[in-house]
Coordinates of C-alpha atoms and ligand atoms in Angstrom, one line a residue:
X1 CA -3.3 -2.5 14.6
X2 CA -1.6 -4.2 11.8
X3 CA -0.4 -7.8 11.7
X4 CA 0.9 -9.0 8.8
X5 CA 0.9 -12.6 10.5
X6 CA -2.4 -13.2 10.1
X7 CA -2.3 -13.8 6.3
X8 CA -1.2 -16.6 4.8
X9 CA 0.3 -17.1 1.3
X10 CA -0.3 -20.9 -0.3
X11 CA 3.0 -22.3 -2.1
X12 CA 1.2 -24.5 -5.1
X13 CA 3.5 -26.7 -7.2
X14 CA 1.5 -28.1 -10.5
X15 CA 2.8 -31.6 -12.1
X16 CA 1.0 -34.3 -14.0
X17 CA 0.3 -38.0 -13.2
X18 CA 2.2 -39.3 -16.2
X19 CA 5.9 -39.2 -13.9
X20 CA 4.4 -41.9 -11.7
X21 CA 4.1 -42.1 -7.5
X22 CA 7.7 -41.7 -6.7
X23 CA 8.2 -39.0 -8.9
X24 CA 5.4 -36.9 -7.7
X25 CA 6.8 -37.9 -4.2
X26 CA 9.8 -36.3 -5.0
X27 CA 8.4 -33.1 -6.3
X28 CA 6.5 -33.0 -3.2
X29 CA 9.3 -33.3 -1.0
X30 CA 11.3 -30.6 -2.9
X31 CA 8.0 -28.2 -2.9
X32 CA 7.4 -28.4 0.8
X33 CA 11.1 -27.7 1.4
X34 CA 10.5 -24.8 -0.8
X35 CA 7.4 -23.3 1.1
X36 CA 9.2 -23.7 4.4
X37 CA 12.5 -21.9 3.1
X38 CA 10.3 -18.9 2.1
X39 CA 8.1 -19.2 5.2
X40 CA 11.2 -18.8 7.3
X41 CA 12.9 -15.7 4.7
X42 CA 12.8 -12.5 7.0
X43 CA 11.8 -11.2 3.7
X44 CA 8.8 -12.5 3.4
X45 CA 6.3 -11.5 6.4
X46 CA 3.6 -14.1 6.3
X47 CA 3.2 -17.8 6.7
X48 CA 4.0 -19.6 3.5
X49 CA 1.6 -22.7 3.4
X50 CA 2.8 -25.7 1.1
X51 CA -0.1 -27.1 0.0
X52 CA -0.1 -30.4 -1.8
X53 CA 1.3 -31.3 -5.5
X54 CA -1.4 -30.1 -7.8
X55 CA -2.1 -32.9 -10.7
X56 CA -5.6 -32.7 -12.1
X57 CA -8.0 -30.4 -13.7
X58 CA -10.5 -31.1 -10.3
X59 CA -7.7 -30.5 -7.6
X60 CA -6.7 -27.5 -9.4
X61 CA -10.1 -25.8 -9.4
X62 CA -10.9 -26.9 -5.8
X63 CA -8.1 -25.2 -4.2
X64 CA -8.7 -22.3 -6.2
X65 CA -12.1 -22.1 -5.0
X66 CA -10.8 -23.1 -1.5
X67 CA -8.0 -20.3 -1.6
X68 CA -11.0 -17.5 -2.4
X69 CA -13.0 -18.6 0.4
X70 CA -9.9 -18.7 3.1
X71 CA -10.2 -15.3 4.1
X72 CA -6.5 -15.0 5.6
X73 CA -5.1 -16.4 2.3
X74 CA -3.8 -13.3 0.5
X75 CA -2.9 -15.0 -2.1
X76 CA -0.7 -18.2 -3.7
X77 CA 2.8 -19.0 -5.4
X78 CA 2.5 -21.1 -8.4
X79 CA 5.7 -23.0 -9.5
X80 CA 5.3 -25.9 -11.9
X81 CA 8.4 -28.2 -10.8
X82 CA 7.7 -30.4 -14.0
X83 CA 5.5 -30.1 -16.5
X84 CA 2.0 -29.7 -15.5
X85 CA -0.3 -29.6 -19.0
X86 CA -1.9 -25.7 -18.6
X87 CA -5.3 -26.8 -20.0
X88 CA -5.4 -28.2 -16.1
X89 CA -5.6 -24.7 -15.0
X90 CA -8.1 -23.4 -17.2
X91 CA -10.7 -23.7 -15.0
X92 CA -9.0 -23.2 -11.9
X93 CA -7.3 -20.0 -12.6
X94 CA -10.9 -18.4 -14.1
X95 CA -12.4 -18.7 -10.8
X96 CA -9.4 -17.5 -8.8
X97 CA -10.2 -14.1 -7.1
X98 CA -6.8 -13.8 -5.1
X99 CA -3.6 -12.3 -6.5
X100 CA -1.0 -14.9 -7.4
X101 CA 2.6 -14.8 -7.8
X102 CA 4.0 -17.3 -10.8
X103 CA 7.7 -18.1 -8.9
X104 CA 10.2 -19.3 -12.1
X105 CA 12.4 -21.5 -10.1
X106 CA 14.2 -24.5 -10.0
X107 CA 14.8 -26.7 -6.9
X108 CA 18.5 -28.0 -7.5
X109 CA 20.5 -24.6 -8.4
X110 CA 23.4 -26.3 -10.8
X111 CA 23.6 -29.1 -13.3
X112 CA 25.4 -31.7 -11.7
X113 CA 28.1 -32.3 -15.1
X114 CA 29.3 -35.6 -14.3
X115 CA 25.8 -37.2 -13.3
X116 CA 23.0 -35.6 -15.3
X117 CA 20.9 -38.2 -16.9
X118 CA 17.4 -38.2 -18.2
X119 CA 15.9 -39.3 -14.6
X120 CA 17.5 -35.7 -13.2
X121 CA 16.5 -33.7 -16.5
X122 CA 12.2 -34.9 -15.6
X123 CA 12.3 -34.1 -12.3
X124 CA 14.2 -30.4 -13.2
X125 CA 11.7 -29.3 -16.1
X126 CA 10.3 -25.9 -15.1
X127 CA 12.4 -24.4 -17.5
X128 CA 9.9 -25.6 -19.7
X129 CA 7.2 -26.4 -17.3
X130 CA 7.0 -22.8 -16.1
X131 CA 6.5 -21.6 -19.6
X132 CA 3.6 -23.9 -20.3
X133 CA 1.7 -22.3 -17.4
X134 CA 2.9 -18.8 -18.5
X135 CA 1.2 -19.5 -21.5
X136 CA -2.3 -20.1 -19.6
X137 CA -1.6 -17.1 -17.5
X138 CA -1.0 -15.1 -20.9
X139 CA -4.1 -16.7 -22.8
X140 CA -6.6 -16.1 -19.7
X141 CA -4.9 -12.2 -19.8
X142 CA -4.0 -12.7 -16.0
X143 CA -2.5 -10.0 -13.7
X144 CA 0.1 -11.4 -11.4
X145 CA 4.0 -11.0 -11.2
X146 CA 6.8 -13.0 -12.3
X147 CA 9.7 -13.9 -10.3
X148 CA 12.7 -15.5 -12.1
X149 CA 15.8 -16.5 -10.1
X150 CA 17.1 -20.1 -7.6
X151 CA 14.4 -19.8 -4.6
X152 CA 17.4 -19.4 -2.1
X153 CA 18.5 -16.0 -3.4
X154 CA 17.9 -13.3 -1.2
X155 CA 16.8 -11.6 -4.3
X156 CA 14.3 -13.8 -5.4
X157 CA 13.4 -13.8 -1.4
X158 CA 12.9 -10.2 -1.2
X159 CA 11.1 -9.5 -4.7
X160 CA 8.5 -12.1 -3.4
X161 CA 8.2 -10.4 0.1
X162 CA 7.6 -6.9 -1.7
X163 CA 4.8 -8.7 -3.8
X164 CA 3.4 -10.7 -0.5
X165 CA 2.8 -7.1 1.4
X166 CA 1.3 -5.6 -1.4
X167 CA -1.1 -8.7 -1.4
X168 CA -1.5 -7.7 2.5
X169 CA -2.5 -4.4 1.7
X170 CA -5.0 -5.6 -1.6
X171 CA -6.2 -8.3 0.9
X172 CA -6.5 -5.5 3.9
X173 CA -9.1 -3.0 1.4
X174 CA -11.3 -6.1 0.9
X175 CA -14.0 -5.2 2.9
X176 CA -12.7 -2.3 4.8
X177 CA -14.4 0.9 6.4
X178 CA -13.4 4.0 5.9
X179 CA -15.3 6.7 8.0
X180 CA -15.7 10.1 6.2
X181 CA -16.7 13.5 8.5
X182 CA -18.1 15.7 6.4
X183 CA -18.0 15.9 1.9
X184 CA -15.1 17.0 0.3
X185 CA -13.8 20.3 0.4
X186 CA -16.2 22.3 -1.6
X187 CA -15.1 23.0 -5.3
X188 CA -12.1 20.8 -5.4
X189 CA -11.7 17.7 -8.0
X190 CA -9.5 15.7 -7.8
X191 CA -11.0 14.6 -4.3
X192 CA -13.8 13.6 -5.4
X193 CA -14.4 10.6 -7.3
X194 CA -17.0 7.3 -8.0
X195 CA -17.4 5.5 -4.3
X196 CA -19.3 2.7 -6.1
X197 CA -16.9 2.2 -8.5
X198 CA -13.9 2.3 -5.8
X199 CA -15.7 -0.4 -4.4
X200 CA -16.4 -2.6 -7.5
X201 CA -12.2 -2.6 -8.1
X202 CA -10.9 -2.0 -4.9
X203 CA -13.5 -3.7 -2.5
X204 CA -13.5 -1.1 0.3
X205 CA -16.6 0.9 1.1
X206 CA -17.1 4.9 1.8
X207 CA -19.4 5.7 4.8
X208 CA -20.2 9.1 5.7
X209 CA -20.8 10.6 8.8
X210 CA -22.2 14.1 9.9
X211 CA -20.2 15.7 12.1
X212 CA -22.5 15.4 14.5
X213 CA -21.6 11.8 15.5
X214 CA -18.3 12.6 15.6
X215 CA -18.8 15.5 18.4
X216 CA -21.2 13.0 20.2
X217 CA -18.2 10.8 20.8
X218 CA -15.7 13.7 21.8
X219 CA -18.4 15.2 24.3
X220 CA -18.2 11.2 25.9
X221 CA -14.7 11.1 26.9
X222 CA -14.5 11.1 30.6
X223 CA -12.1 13.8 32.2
X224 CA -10.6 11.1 33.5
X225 CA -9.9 9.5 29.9
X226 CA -8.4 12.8 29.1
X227 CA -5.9 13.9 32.4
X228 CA -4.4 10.0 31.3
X229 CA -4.0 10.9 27.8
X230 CA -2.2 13.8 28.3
X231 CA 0.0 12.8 30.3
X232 CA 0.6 10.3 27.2
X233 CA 1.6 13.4 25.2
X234 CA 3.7 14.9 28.0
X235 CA 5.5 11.7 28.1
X236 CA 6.1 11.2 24.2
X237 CA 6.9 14.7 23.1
X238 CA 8.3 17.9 23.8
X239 CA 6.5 19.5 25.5
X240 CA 6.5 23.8 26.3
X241 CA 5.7 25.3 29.9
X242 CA 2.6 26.9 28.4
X243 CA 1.1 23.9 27.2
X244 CA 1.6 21.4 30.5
X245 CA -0.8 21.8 33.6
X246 CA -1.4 25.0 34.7
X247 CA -0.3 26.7 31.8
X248 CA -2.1 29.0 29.3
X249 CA -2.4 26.5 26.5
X250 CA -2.8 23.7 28.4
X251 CA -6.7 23.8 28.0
X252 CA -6.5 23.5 24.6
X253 CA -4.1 20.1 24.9
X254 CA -6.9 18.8 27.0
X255 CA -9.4 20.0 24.1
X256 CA -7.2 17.8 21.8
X257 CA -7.0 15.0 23.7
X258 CA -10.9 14.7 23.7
X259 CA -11.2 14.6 20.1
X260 CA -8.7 12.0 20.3
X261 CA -10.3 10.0 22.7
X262 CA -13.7 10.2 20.4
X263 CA -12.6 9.8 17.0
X264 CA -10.1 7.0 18.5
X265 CA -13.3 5.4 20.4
X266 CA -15.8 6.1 17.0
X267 CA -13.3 4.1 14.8
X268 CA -13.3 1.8 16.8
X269 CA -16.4 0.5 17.6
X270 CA -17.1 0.9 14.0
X271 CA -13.9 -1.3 13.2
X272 CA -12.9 1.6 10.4
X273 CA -9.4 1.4 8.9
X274 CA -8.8 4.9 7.9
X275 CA -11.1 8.3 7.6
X276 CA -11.3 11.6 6.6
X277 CA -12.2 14.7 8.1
X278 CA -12.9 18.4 6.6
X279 CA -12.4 22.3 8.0
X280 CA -15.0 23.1 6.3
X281 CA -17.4 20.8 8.3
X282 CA -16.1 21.3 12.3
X283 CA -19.6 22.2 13.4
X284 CA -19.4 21.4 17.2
X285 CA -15.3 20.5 17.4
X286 CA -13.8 23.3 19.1
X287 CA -10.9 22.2 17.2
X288 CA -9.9 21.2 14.0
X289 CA -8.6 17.4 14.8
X290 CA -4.6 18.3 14.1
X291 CA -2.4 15.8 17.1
X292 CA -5.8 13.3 16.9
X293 CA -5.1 12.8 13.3
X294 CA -1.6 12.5 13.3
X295 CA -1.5 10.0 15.8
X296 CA -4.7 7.7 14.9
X297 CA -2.1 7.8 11.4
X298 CA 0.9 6.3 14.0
X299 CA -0.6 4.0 14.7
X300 CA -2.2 2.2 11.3
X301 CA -5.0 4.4 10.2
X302 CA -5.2 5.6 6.7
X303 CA -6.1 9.0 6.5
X304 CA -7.3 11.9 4.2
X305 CA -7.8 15.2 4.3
X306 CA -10.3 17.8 3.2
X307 CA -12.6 14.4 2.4
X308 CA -10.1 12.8 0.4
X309 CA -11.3 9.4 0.8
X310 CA -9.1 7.8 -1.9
X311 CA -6.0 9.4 -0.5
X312 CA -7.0 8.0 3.1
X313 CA -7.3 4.4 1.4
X314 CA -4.2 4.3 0.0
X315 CA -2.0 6.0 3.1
X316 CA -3.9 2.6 4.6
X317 CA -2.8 0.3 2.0
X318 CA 0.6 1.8 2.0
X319 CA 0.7 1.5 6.0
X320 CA 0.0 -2.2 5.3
X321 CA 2.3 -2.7 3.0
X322 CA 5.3 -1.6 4.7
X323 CA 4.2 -2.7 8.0
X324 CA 7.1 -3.7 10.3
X325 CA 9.6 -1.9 8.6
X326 CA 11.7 1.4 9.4
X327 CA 10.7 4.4 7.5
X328 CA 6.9 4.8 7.9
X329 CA 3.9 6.5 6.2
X330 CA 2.3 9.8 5.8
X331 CA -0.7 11.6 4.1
X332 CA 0.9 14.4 2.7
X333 CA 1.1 17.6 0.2
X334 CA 3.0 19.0 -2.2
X335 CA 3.3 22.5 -0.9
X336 CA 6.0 24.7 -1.2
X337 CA 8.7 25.5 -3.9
X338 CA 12.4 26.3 -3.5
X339 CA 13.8 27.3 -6.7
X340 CA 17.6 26.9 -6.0
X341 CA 20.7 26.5 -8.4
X342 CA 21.5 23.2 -6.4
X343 CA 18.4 21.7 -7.7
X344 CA 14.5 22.8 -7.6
X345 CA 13.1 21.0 -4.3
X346 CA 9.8 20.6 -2.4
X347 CA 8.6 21.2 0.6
X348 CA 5.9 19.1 1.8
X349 CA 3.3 19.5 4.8
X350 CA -0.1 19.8 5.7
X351 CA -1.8 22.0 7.4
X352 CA -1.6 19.7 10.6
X353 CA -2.5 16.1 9.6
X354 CA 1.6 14.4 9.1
X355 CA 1.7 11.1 10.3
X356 CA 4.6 11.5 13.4
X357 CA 6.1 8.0 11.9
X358 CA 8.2 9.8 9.5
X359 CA 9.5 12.2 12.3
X360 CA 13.2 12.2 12.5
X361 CA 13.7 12.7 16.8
X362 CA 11.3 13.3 18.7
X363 CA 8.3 16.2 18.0
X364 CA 7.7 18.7 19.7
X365 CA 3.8 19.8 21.0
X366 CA 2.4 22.7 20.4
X367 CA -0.4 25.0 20.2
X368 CA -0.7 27.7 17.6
X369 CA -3.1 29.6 15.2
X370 CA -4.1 27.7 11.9
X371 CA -5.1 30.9 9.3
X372 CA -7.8 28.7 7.9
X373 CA -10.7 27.1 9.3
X374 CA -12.4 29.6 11.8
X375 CA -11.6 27.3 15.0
X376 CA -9.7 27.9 18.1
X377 CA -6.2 27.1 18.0
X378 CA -5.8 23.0 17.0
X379 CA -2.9 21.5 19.0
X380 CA -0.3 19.2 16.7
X381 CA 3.0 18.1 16.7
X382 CA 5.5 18.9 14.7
X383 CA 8.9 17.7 13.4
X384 CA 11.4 17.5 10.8
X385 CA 10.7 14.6 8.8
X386 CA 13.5 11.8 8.2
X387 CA 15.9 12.0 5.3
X388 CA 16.6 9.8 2.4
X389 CA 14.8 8.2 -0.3
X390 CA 10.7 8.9 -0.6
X391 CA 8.0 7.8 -2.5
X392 CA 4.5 10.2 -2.9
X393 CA 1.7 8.3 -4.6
X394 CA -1.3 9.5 -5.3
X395 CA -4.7 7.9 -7.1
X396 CA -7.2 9.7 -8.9
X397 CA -10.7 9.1 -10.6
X398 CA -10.2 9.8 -13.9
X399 CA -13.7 8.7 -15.1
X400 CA -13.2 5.7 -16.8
X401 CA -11.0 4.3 -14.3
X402 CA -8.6 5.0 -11.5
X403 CA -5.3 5.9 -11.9
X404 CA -1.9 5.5 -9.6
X405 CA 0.6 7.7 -10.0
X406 CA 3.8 8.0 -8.0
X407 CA 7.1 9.8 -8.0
X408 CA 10.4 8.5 -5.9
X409 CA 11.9 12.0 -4.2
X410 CA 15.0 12.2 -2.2
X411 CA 14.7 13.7 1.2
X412 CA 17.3 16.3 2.6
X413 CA 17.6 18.5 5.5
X414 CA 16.3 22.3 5.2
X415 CA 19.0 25.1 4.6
X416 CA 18.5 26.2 7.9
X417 CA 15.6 25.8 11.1
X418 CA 12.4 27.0 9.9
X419 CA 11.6 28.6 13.4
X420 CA 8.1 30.3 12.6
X421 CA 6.5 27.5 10.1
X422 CA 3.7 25.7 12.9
X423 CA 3.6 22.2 10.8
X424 CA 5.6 19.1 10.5
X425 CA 7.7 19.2 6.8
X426 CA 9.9 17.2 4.7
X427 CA 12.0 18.6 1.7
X428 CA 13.1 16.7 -0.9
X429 CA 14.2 16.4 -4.7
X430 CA 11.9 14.8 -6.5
X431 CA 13.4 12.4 -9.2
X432 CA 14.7 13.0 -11.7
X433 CA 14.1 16.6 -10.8
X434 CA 11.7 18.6 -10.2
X435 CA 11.1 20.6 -14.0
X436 CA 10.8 16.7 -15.2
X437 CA 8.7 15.0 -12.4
X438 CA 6.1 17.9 -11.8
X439 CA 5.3 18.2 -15.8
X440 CA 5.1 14.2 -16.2
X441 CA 3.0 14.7 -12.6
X442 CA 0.6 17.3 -14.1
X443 CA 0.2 15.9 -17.2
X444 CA -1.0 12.6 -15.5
X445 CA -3.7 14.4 -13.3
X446 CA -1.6 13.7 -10.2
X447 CA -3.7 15.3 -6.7
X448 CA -1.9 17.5 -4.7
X449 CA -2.2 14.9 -1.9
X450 CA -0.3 12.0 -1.6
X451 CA 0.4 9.0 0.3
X452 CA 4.1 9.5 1.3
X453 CA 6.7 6.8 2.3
X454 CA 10.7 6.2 3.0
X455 CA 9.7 2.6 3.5
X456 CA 7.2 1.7 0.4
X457 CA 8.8 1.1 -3.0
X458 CA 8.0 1.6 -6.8
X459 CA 8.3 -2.1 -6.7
X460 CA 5.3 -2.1 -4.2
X461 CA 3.3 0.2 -5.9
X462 CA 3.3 -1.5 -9.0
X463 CA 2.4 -4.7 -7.4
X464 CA -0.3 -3.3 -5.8
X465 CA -1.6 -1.9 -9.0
X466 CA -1.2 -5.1 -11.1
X467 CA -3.5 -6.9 -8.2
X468 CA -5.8 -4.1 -8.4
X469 CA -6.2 -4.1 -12.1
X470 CA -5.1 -0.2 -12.2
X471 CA -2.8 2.0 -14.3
X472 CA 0.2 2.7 -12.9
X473 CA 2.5 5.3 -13.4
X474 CA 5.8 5.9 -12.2
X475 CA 8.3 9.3 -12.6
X476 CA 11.8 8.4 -11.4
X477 CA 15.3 8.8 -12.9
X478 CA 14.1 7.5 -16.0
X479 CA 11.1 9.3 -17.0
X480 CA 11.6 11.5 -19.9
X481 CA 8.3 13.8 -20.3
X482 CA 7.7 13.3 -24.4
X483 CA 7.7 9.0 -23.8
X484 CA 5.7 9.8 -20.6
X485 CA 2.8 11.9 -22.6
X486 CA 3.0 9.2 -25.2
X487 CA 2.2 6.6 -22.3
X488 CA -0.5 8.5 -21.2
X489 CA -2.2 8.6 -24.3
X490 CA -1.3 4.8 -24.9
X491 CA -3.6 4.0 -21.2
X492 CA -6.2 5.9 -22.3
X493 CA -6.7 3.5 -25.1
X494 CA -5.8 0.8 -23.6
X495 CA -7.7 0.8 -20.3
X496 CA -10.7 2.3 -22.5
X497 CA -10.7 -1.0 -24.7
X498 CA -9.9 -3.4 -22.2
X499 CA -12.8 -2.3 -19.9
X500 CA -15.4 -2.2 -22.7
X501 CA -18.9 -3.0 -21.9
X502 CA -17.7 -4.4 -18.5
X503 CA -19.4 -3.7 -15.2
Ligands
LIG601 MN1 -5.0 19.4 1.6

């Protein structure tokens, strides 16, 4: 459902005419050997396009204009190989709409000693070329991301590939769908939030949906739709005697596999990219959709629950973002505490809806009671989650503005089986640990739902935000709750101020 292949990513170098034709020939040569080193980094997931040396005020505004209206063009890398006069990019860069990257690079890695004369020093100037175009980027107040380091470093590589797939996921909201079932869960905050605003900064639009439609489309799948799916499920999971044909439960895997067939079939046709749904709005499901969600999440859908819209936007972008690599992505809760001398920890779930990607072996099926909700028994899977290093993230309106917040957790195994808890779960210590990250995460506002990731990074995250034109804040090994309060009150000012009168 994701392909991160489809984007492209435009390498622009900027010069001036003053070097002459066989200069500027040069620096093109160099620059398209560039674009195609990056193109073929296994860091970086998209085609890199070189597009040609950049030497006028005219060209420079044209392919900005042309780079907007290239819908698979996530975004570009500007490197100034010699000196390109930033006044050129006035224009250009006011009208650019798509995230770029400003790489601070240099083509030959080492002064050659012996041989350096003034003819190599003008064609290796973006050590000071670079910094007249920072300037521009500075001046104009310009989000984007700096990458300093030799263009073949697998550092430099990587840093620009984590920046590329957050521009996959910022490029991936523009104009996306997200299909809600139901409101929110009455009462709660920090669910709800300004659709019109998330659609002014962020581009993708809310639609909402009665249940109704969505029962339509379950009561449409053919038997024959269903019998195939589950023998999908009795393929992919473990499966108990009472749930395969013939036994007890096995109706209720068949009920299951109907909702998944509908809601699979409704998102569809309506070319959604992640959803919500809400117990307290099943009127007409026999079930609450448990195994439907977590598998629509499997396999690329963002996904909320209880309504949460923003939360089902950003499991999406983080789905994108990481797309291709091991460790996957899950809506998820805080939910659980376990105060213990070897460190406070966290156990995470929901009632159903975790995303089977994060699943360490294979999950078993199952059919059981869910306390809450007033429906017949939902069927999901569930699992053990994968250890290792986490991320949660989690977005919230806070009126003025949106905020992201996002804390990096460590993931270890339970103390023993948990035989009687009916939902997949991870545990983990959050970073630095837990009296530290849930203060700094409560004093922020954090939601108790969060997009939750081994394979998405801080580094991500923060791209994402800068693209986005959102706060960010992170709680890791070096978050210390006084300077964190402090930054809080710091945002408020400064995201107050900056927005002004704005739209
Ligand atoms: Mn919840």
């Amino acid at each position: 459902m994701i392909d991160l292949k489809q984007y492209e990513i435009w390498f622009v170098t900027g010069s001036q005419h003053l070097y002459g034709p066989k200069t500027l020939e040069e620096v093109a040569v160099h620059s398209r050997e560039i674009a195609s080193a990056l193109d073929a980094s296994t860091s970086i997931p998209v085609q890199v396009k070189f597009k040609p040396v950049l030497t006028t005020p005219e060209a420079i505004r044209e392919l900005c204009l042309e780079a907007n209206s290239t819908k698979n063009c996530a975004g570009l890398i500007t490197w100034m190989h010699t000196f390109s006069p930033a006044k050129m990019w006035i224009a250009g860069l006011s009208l650019l709409k798509k995230p770029f990257l400003h790489l601070h690079t240099q083509y030959g890695r080492e002064i050659p000693w012996s041989e350096i004369d003034m003819n190599f020093m003008n064609l290796h100037q973006s050590a000071h070329g670079d910094r007249e175009f920072g300037f521009i980027g500075s001046r104009l107040r310009l989000n984007r991301k700096v990458v300093v380091g030799h263009w073949r470093d697998a550092e430099v590589q990587s840093e620009i590939g984590t920046w590329v797939r957050a521009a996959c996921a910022w490029a991936d909201w523009q104009g996306a769908k997200i299909a809600r079932f139901g409101d929110n869960m009455r009462d709660v905050a920090v669910t709800e939030g300004d659709k019109v605003e998330a659609q002014l900064r962020f581009g993708y639009d809310v639609y909402g949906y009665g249940v109704g439609d969505l029962v339509k489309a379950v009561n449409e799948a053919s038997d024959a739709e269903v019998e195939q799916l589950v023998q999908t499920y009795l393929d992919e999971y473990e499966v108990p005697a009472a749930l395969r044909p013939g036994g007890e439960k096995h109706a209720s895997v068949c009920e299951g596999a109907r909702i998944e067939i509908g809601l699979r079939n409704f998102l569809s046709a309506g070319n959604f990219k992640a959803f919500t749904t809400t117990f307290e709005d099943l009127y007409g499901l026999k079930q609450l959709p448990g195994l439907a969600v977590q598998r629509l999440m499997r396999d690329g859908y963002g996904f909320g629950a209880e309504g949460d819209w923003k939360t089902s936007a950003l499991v999406r972008a983080m789905k994108v973002m990481c797309a291709g690599l091991p460790g996957g992505v899950s809506f998820m809760e805080d939910y659980t505490y376990h105060f213990d001398a070897s460190g406070d920890k966290v156990l995470g779930a929901h009632m159903l809806e975790v995303c089977e990607s994060i699943a360490k072996g294979k999950p078993r099926l199952d059919v059981l009671p869910l306390s809450i909700g007033g429906k017949a028994d939902p069927v999901r899977v569930i699992f053990d989650a994968n250890t290792g290093p986490a991320i949660c993230a989690s977005i919230m309106d806070m009126g003025q503005r949106f905020r992201l917040v996002a804390n990096v957790v460590d993931v270890i195994p339970t103390e023993a089986p948990l035989p009687k808890l009916p939902v997949a779960r991870a545990l983990w210590l959050p970073r630095p640990n837990l009296k530290t990250a849930a203060a700094a995460w409560i004093y922020a506002g954090g939601a108790h739902h969060t997009g939750f990731s081994y394979a998405v990074t801080a580094e991500h995250l923060g791209d994402f935000a800068e693209m986005a034109g959102t706060e960010f804040l992170l709680i890791d090994e070096n978050t210390c709750v006084d300077e964190f309060k402090e930054k809080l009150r710091w945002n408020d000012l400064y995201y107050h101020l900056n927005r002004g009168l704005q739209a």
